Coordinates of C-alpha atoms in Angstrom, one line a residue:
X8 CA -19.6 7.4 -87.1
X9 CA -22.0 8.8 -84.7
X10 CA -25.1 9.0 -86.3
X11 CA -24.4 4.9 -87.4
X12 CA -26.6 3.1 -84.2
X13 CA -25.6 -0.2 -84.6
X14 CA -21.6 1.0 -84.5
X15 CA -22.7 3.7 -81.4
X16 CA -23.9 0.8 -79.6
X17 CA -21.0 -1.6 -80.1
X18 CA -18.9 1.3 -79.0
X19 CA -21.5 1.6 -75.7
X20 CA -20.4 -1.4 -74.6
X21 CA -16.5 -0.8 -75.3
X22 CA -16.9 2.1 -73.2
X23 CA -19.3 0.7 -70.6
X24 CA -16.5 -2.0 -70.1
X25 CA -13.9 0.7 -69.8
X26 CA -15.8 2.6 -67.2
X27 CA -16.7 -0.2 -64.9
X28 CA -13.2 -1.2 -64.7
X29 CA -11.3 2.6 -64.6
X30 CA -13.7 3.9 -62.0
X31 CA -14.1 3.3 -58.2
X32 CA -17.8 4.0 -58.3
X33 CA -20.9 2.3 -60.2
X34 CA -22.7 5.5 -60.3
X35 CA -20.2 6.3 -63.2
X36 CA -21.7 3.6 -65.6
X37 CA -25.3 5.7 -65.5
X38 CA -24.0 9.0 -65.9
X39 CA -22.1 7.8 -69.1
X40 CA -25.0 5.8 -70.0
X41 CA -27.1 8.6 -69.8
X42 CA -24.8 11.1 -71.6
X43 CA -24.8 8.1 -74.4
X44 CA -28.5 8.4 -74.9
X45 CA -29.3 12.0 -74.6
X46 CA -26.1 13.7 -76.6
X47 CA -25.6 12.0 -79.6
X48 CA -23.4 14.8 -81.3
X49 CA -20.8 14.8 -79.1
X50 CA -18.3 11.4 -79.4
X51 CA -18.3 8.8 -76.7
X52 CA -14.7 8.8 -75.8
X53 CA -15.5 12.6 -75.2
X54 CA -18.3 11.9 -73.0
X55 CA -16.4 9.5 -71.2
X56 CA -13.7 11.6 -70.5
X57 CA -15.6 14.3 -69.6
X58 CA -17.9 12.6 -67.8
X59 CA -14.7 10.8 -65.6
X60 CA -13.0 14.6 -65.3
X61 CA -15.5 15.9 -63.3
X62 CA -15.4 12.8 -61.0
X63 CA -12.0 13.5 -60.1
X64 CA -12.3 16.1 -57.6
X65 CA -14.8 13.9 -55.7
X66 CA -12.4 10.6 -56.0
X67 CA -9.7 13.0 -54.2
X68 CA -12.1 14.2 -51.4
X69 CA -13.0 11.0 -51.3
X70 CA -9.7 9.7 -50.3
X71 CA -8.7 12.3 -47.7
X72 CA -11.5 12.0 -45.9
X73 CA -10.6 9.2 -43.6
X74 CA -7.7 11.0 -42.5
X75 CA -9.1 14.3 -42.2
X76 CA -11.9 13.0 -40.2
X77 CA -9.0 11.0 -38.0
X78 CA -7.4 14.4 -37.5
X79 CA -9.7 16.2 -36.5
X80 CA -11.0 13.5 -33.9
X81 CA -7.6 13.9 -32.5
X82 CA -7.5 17.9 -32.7
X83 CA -10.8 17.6 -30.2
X84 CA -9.7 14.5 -27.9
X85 CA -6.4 17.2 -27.5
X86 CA -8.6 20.0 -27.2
X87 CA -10.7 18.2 -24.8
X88 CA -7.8 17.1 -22.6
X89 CA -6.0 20.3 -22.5
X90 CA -8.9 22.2 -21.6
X91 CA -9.8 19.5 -18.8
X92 CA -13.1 18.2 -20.8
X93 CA -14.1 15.2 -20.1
X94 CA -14.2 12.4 -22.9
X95 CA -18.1 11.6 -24.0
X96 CA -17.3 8.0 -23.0
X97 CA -16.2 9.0 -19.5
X98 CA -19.7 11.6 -18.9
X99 CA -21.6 8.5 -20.2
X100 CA -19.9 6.2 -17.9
X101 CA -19.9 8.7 -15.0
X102 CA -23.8 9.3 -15.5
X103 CA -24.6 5.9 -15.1
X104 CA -22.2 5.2 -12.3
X105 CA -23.7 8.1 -10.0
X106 CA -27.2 6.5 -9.9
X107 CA -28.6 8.1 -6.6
X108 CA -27.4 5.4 -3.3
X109 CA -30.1 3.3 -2.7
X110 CA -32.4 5.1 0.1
X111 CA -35.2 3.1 1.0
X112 CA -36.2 2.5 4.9
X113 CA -38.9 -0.4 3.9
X114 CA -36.9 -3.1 6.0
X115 CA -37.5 -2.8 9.8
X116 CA -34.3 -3.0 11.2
X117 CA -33.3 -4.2 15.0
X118 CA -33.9 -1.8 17.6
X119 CA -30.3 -0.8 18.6
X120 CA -29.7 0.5 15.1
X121 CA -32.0 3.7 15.5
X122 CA -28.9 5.3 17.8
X123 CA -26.6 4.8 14.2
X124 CA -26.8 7.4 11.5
X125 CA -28.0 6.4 8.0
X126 CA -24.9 6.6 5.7
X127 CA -26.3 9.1 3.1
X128 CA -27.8 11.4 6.4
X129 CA -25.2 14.8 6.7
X130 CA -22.6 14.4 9.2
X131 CA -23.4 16.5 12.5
X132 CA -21.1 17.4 14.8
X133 CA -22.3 15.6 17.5
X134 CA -22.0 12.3 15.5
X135 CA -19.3 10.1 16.9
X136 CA -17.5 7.3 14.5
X137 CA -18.1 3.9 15.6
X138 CA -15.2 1.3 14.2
X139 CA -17.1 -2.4 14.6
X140 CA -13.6 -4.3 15.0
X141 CA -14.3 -7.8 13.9
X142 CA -11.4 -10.2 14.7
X143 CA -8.5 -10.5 12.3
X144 CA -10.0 -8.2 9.8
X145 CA -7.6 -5.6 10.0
X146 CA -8.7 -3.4 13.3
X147 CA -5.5 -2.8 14.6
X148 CA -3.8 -1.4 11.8
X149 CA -6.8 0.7 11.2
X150 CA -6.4 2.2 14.9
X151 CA -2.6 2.4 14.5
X152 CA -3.1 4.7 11.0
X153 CA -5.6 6.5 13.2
X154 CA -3.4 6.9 16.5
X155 CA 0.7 7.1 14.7
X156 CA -0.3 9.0 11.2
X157 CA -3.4 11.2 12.4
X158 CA -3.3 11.6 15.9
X159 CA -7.3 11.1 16.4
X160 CA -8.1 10.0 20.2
X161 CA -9.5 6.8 20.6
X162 CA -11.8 4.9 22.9
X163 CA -10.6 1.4 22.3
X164 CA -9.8 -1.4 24.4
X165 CA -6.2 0.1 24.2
X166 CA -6.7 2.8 26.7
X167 CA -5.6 2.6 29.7
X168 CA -7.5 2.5 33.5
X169 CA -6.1 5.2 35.7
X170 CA -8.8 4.8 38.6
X171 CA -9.7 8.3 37.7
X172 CA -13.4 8.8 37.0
X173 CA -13.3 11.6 35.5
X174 CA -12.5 11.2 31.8
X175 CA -8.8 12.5 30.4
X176 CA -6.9 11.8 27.2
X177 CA -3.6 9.7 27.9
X178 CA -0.7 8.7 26.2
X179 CA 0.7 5.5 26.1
X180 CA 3.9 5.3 23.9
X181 CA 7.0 7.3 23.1
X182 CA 7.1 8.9 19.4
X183 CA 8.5 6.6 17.5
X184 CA 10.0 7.2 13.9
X185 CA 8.6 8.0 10.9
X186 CA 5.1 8.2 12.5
X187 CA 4.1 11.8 13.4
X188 CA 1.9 11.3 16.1
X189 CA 2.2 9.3 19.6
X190 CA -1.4 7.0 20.3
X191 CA -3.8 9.2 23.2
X192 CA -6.5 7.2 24.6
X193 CA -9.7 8.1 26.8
X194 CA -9.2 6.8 30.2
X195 CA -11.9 3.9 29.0
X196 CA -12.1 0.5 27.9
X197 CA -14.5 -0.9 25.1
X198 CA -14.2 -4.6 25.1
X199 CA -17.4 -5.8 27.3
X200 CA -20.5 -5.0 28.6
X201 CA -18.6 -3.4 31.7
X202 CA -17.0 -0.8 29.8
X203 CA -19.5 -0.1 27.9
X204 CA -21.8 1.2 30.4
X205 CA -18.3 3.0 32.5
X206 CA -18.5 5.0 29.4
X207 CA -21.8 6.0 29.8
X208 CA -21.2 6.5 33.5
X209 CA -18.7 8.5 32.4
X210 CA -19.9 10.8 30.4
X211 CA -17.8 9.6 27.3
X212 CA -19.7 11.2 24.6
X213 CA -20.9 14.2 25.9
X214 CA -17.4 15.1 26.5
X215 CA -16.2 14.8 23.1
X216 CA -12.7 13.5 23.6
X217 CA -12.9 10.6 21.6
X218 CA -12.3 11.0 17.9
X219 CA -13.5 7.3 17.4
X220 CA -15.0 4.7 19.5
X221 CA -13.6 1.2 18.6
X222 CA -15.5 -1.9 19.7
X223 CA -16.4 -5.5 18.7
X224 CA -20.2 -5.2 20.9
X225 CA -22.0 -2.9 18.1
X226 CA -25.7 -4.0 19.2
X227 CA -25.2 -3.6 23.2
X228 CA -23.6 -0.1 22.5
X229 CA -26.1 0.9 20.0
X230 CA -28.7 0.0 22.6
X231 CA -27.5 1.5 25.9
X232 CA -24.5 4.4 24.9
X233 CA -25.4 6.3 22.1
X234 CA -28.7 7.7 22.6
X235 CA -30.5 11.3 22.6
X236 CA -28.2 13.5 20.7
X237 CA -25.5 11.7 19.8
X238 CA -25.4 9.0 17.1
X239 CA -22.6 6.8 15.8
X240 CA -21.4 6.8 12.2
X241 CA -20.7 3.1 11.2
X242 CA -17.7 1.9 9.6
X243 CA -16.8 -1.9 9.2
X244 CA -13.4 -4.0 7.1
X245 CA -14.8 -7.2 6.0
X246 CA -12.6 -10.2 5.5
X247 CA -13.5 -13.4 3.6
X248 CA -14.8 -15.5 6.5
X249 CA -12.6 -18.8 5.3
X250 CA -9.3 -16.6 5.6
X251 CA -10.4 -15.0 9.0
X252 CA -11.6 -17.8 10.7
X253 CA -8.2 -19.6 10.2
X254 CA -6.2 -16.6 11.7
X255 CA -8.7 -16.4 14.2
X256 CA -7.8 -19.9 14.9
X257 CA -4.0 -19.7 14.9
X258 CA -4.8 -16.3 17.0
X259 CA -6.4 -17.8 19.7
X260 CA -3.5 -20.4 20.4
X261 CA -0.8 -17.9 20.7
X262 CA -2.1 -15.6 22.7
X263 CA -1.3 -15.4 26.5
X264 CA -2.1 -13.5 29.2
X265 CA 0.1 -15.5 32.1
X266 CA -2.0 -17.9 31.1
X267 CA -3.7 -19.1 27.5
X268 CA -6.9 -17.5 28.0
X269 CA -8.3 -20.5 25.4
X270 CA -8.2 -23.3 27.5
X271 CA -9.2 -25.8 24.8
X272 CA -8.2 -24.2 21.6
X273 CA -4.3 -25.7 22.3
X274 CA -5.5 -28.6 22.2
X275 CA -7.5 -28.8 19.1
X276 CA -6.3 -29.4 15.8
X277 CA -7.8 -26.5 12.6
X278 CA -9.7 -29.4 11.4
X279 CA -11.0 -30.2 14.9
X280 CA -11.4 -27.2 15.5
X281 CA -13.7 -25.7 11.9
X282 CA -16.0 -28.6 13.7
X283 CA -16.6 -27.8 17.1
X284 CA -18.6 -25.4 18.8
X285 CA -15.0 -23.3 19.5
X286 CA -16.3 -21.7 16.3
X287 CA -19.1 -19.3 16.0
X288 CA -20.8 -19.9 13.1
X289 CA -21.7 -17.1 11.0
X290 CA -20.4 -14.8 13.3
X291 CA -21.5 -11.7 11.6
X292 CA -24.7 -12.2 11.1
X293 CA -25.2 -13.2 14.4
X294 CA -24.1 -9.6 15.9
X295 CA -25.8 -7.7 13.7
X296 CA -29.2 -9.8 14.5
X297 CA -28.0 -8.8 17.9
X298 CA -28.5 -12.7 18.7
X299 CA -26.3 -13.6 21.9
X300 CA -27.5 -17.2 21.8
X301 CA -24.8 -19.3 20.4
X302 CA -27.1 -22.0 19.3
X303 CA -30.1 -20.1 17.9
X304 CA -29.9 -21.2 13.8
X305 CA -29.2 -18.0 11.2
X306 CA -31.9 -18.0 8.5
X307 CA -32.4 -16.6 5.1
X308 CA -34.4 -13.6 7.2
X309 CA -31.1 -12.6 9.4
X310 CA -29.6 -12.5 6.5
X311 CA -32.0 -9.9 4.9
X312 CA -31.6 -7.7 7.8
X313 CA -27.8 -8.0 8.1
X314 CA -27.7 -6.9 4.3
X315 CA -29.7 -3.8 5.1
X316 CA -27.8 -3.0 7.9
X317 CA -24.4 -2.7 6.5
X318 CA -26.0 -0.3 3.6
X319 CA -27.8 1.9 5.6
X320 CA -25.5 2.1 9.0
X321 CA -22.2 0.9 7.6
X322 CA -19.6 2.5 5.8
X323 CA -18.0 -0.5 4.3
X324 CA -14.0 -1.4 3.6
X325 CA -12.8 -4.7 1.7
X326 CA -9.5 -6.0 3.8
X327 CA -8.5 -7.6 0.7
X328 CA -8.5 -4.0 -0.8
X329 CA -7.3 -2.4 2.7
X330 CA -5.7 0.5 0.9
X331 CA -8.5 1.9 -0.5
X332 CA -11.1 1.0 2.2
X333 CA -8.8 3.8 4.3
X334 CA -8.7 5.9 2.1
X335 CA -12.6 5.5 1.7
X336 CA -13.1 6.1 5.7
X337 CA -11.0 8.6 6.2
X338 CA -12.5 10.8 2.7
X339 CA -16.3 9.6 4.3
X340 CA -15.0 11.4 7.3
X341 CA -13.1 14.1 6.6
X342 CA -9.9 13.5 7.5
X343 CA -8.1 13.0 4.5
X344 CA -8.7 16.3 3.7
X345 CA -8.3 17.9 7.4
X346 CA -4.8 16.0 8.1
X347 CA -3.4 16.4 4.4
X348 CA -2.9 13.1 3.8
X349 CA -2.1 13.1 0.4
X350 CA 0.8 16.3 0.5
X351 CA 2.1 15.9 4.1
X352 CA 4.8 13.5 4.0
X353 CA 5.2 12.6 7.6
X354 CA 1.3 11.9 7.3
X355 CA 1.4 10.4 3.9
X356 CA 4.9 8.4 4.7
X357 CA 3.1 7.0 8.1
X358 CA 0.4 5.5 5.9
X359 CA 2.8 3.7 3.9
X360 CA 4.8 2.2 6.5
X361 CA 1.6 0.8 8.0
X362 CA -0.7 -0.3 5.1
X363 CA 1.6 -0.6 2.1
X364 CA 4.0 -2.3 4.5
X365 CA 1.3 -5.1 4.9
X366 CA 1.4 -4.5 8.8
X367 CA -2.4 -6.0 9.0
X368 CA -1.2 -9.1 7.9
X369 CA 0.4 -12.1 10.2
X370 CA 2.5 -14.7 9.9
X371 CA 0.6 -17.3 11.1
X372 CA 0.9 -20.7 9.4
X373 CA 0.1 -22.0 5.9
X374 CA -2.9 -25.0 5.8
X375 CA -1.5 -27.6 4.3
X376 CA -3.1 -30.9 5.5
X377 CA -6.4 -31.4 4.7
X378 CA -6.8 -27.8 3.3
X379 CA -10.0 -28.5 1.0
X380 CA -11.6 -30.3 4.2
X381 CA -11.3 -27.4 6.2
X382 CA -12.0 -24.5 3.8
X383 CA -15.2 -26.5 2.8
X384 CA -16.4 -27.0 6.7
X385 CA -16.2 -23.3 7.3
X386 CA -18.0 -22.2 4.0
X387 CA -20.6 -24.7 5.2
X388 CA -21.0 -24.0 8.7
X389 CA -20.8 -20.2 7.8
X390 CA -23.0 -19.7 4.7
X391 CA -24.8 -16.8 5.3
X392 CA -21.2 -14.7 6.6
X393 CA -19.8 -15.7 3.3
X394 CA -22.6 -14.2 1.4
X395 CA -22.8 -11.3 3.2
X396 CA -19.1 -11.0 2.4
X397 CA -19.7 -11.0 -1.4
X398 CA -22.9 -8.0 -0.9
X399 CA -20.3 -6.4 1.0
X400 CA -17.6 -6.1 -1.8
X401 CA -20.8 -5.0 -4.4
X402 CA -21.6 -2.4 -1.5
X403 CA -18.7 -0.7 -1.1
X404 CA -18.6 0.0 -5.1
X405 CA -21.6 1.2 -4.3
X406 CA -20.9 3.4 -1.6
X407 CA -18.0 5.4 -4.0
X408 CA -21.1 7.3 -4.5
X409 CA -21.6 8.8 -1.2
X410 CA -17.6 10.2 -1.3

C-alpha cells in the first residue's frame, strides 16, 4: 500500500533496479526518484511509466540524430561542390599556403645581379627571359618546347653566323611532324665571352627579336649585356648534382667535333674521373659567386648568397619534376596562356612528344662498378651544389605563389 513506508521503499528499490537496467540514460533514476519522494498518492509503477513515456520522444531524437547530422553534412559538401564553394579544409589550407613570397633585400648580392629582375617585381615589356642552361639539366628540351611547340625566337648557341652584322631571325630546320613550329634563331651565338659582347655590338636587345636568351655565362652577361633599360627575367632546371655530373661525364666522352674536344676525358675512367680536377667542384655555386677561379674554395658564405640568388632572380624548375617546371615557366611568363597550351592540340600534342616522351633524358650508361665510391666522391667534393639542390626543390613550392 502506498501510504505503508517500509513496503514504498522496498518497492523504490524494485523500481530503481528496473529503471537503471530499461533506460539508456542515468538521468532517469533521479527523475523517478524524485517523483517517489514528492507524489506519494500516485503508485510507483505509474510513476515509472509515466516518467519513462515522456522520455521516449527524446530516446527517438536521440537516435536519429547521428544520421540526420550525417545528412545534412553531405546535403552541404553537395551544395558546396555544385555551387563551386570551396571545402573549409581547402580555404584553411589555401590560406596558409599563400603566405606572401619572401621579399626581403637584406643580403647584398654580386654586382652582376642588379641587371636581373627580382622574381615578385611586374613583368615589363622590356624585360628579356634569361634561360641559365646548366649542363645535362634538361636545356635542350626546354629550347626544343620553346622553338617546335611555341615558336618563341631564341638567342642560343643554336643560331647560326651568317656574317651579317645586322641582326635577323633565321630558320634552321624543315617543319617536322607533329611539332607546329620550325626553330628561328637571331643571327647570334651565346656560348662565350665573344658572343656575348657580338650581342651587345649588335644591338640584340634593343631590337627585340629574341623571345629568350639562352646561355650557360649568367654573371658575365648580367654584368656587360643587360644593362639600362632592359633586365633579364631568370629562369633555371636544377638537377641532383650526383646524376648530372655522371651524364656530364659520359657527355664529354662522346662528343666530337672532328676531333674529341676533351682531350683527357677518353682516357679517364668515372671513378678517375669524380677525382680529378676534370671536375668542377660545386659548379653552381661557383657561377653564381661569379668565381672564375677554378681553385678558389666555396664556403658556407657562397652558399648564403647562391641561396638568395635563386629566390630573388630565379624562377626555379626541378628536372626530376620537368613536367611541371614547364609548365611553371611558361604560366610565370605568359605563354601558356598566350599559345593555348592546354586546348591547342598541335601545341598541347608537341609538349607531349617532347617532355612526356622523356626526350631530356639519355641513354648514357648505367654505374655499376664501384657505384657507392663514385656517388660518395661527388657528394663530397660537391657539398654546397647538393645543398643548394635540396633549397631549390623547397623553393620552387615556394614560388607556386608567384603563379
Amino acid at each position: 500500500p502506498n501510504n505503508n513506508r517500509s513496503s514504498c521503499i522496498t518497492d523504490y528499490h524494485i523500481i530503481t533496479t528496473f529503471a537503471i537496467r530499461t533506460t539508456p540514460r542515468m538521468s532517469q533514476l533521479n527523475v523517478v526518484s524524485q517523483s517517489l519522494l514528492m507524489d506519494d498518492e500516485i503508485s510507483i509503477e505509474t510513476q515509472v511509466m509515466n516518467n519513462l513515456s515522456s522520455n521516449k520522444p527524446r530516446t527517438i531524437i536521440a537516435k536519429l540524430a547521428p544520421p540526420l547530422f550525417c545528412f545534412m553534412a553531405g546535403m552541404a559538401v553537395f551544395y558546396r561542390e555544385a555551387n563551386g564553394i570551396p571545402a573549409m579544409g581547402t580555404i584553411l589550407r589555401t590560406r596558409q599556403l599563400y603566405v606572401p613570397y619572401n621579399t626581403s633585400t637584406t643580403v647584398n648580392l654580386p654586382e652582376w645581379t642588379k641587371s636581373f629582375a627580382d622574381v615578385w617585381e611586374p613583368m615589363l615589356e622590356s624585360d628579356t627571359p634569361f634561360f641559365w642552361e646548366i649542363p645535362k639539366a634538361g636545356g635542350s628540351t626546354i629550347t626544343k618546347v620553346w622553338s617546335y611547340c611555341l615558336g618563341l625566337v631564341l638567342a642560343s648557341d643554336q643560331g647560326i653566323e651568317t656574317n651579317n652584322v645586322d641582326l635577323a631571325v633565321y630558320s634552321v630546320d624543315s617543319p617536322v611532324a607533329p611539332f607546329p613550329h620550325v626553330p628561328r634563331y637571331v643571327n647570334v651565338k651565346t656560348q662565350n665571352e665573344y658572343w656575348i659582347n657580338k650581342c651587345k655590338e649588335r644591338g640584340l636587345l634593343e631590337s627585340g627579336l629574341a623571345d629568350a636568351f639562352v646561355s650557360p655565362h649568367l654573371s658575365y652577361a648580367g654584368a656587360n649585356l643587360f644593362e639600362g633599360g632592359h633586365k633579364a627575367r631568370g629562369l633555371v632546371m636544377m638537377r641532383h648534382p650526383v646524376k648530372r655530373m655522371i651524364d656530364h661525364y659520359f657527355y664529354r666522352q662522346s662528343i666530337h667535333n672532328g676531333a674529341n674536344i676533351d682531350t683527357q676525358i677518353p682516357t679517364l675512367s668515372l671513378e678517375e674521373y669524380v677525382d680529378s680536377d676534370q671536375m668542377l667542384e660545386n659548379f653552381e655555386v661557383r657561377l653564381l659567386n661569379g668565381i672564375t677561379d677554378s681553385t678558389a674554395e666555396i664556403t658556407e658564405e657562397h652558399l648564403v648568397i647562391a641561396k638568395e640568388i635563386l629566390r630573388r632572380k630565379f624562377i626555379v624548375g626541378i628536372f626530376e619534376w620537368f613536367d611541371v617546371g614547364m609548365v611553371r615557366f611558361e604560366k610565370y611568363f605568359g605563354w601558356w596562356d598566350k599559345y593555348n597550351v592546354m586546348n591547342d592540340m598541335a601545341v598541347n600534342n608537341c609538349h607531349f612528344s617532347l617532355i612526356e616522351g622523356r626526350d631530356y633524358l639519355t641513354n648514357f650508361p648505367k654505374v655499376e662498378k664501384n657505384a657507392e665510391k663514385i656517388y660518395t666522391t661527388i657528394m663530397r667534393r660537391n657539398w654546397a651544389d647538393i645543398e643548394l639542390y635540396q633549397y631549390a626543390k623547397a623553393l620552387f613550392a615556394e614560388q607556386a605563389k608567384l603563379i
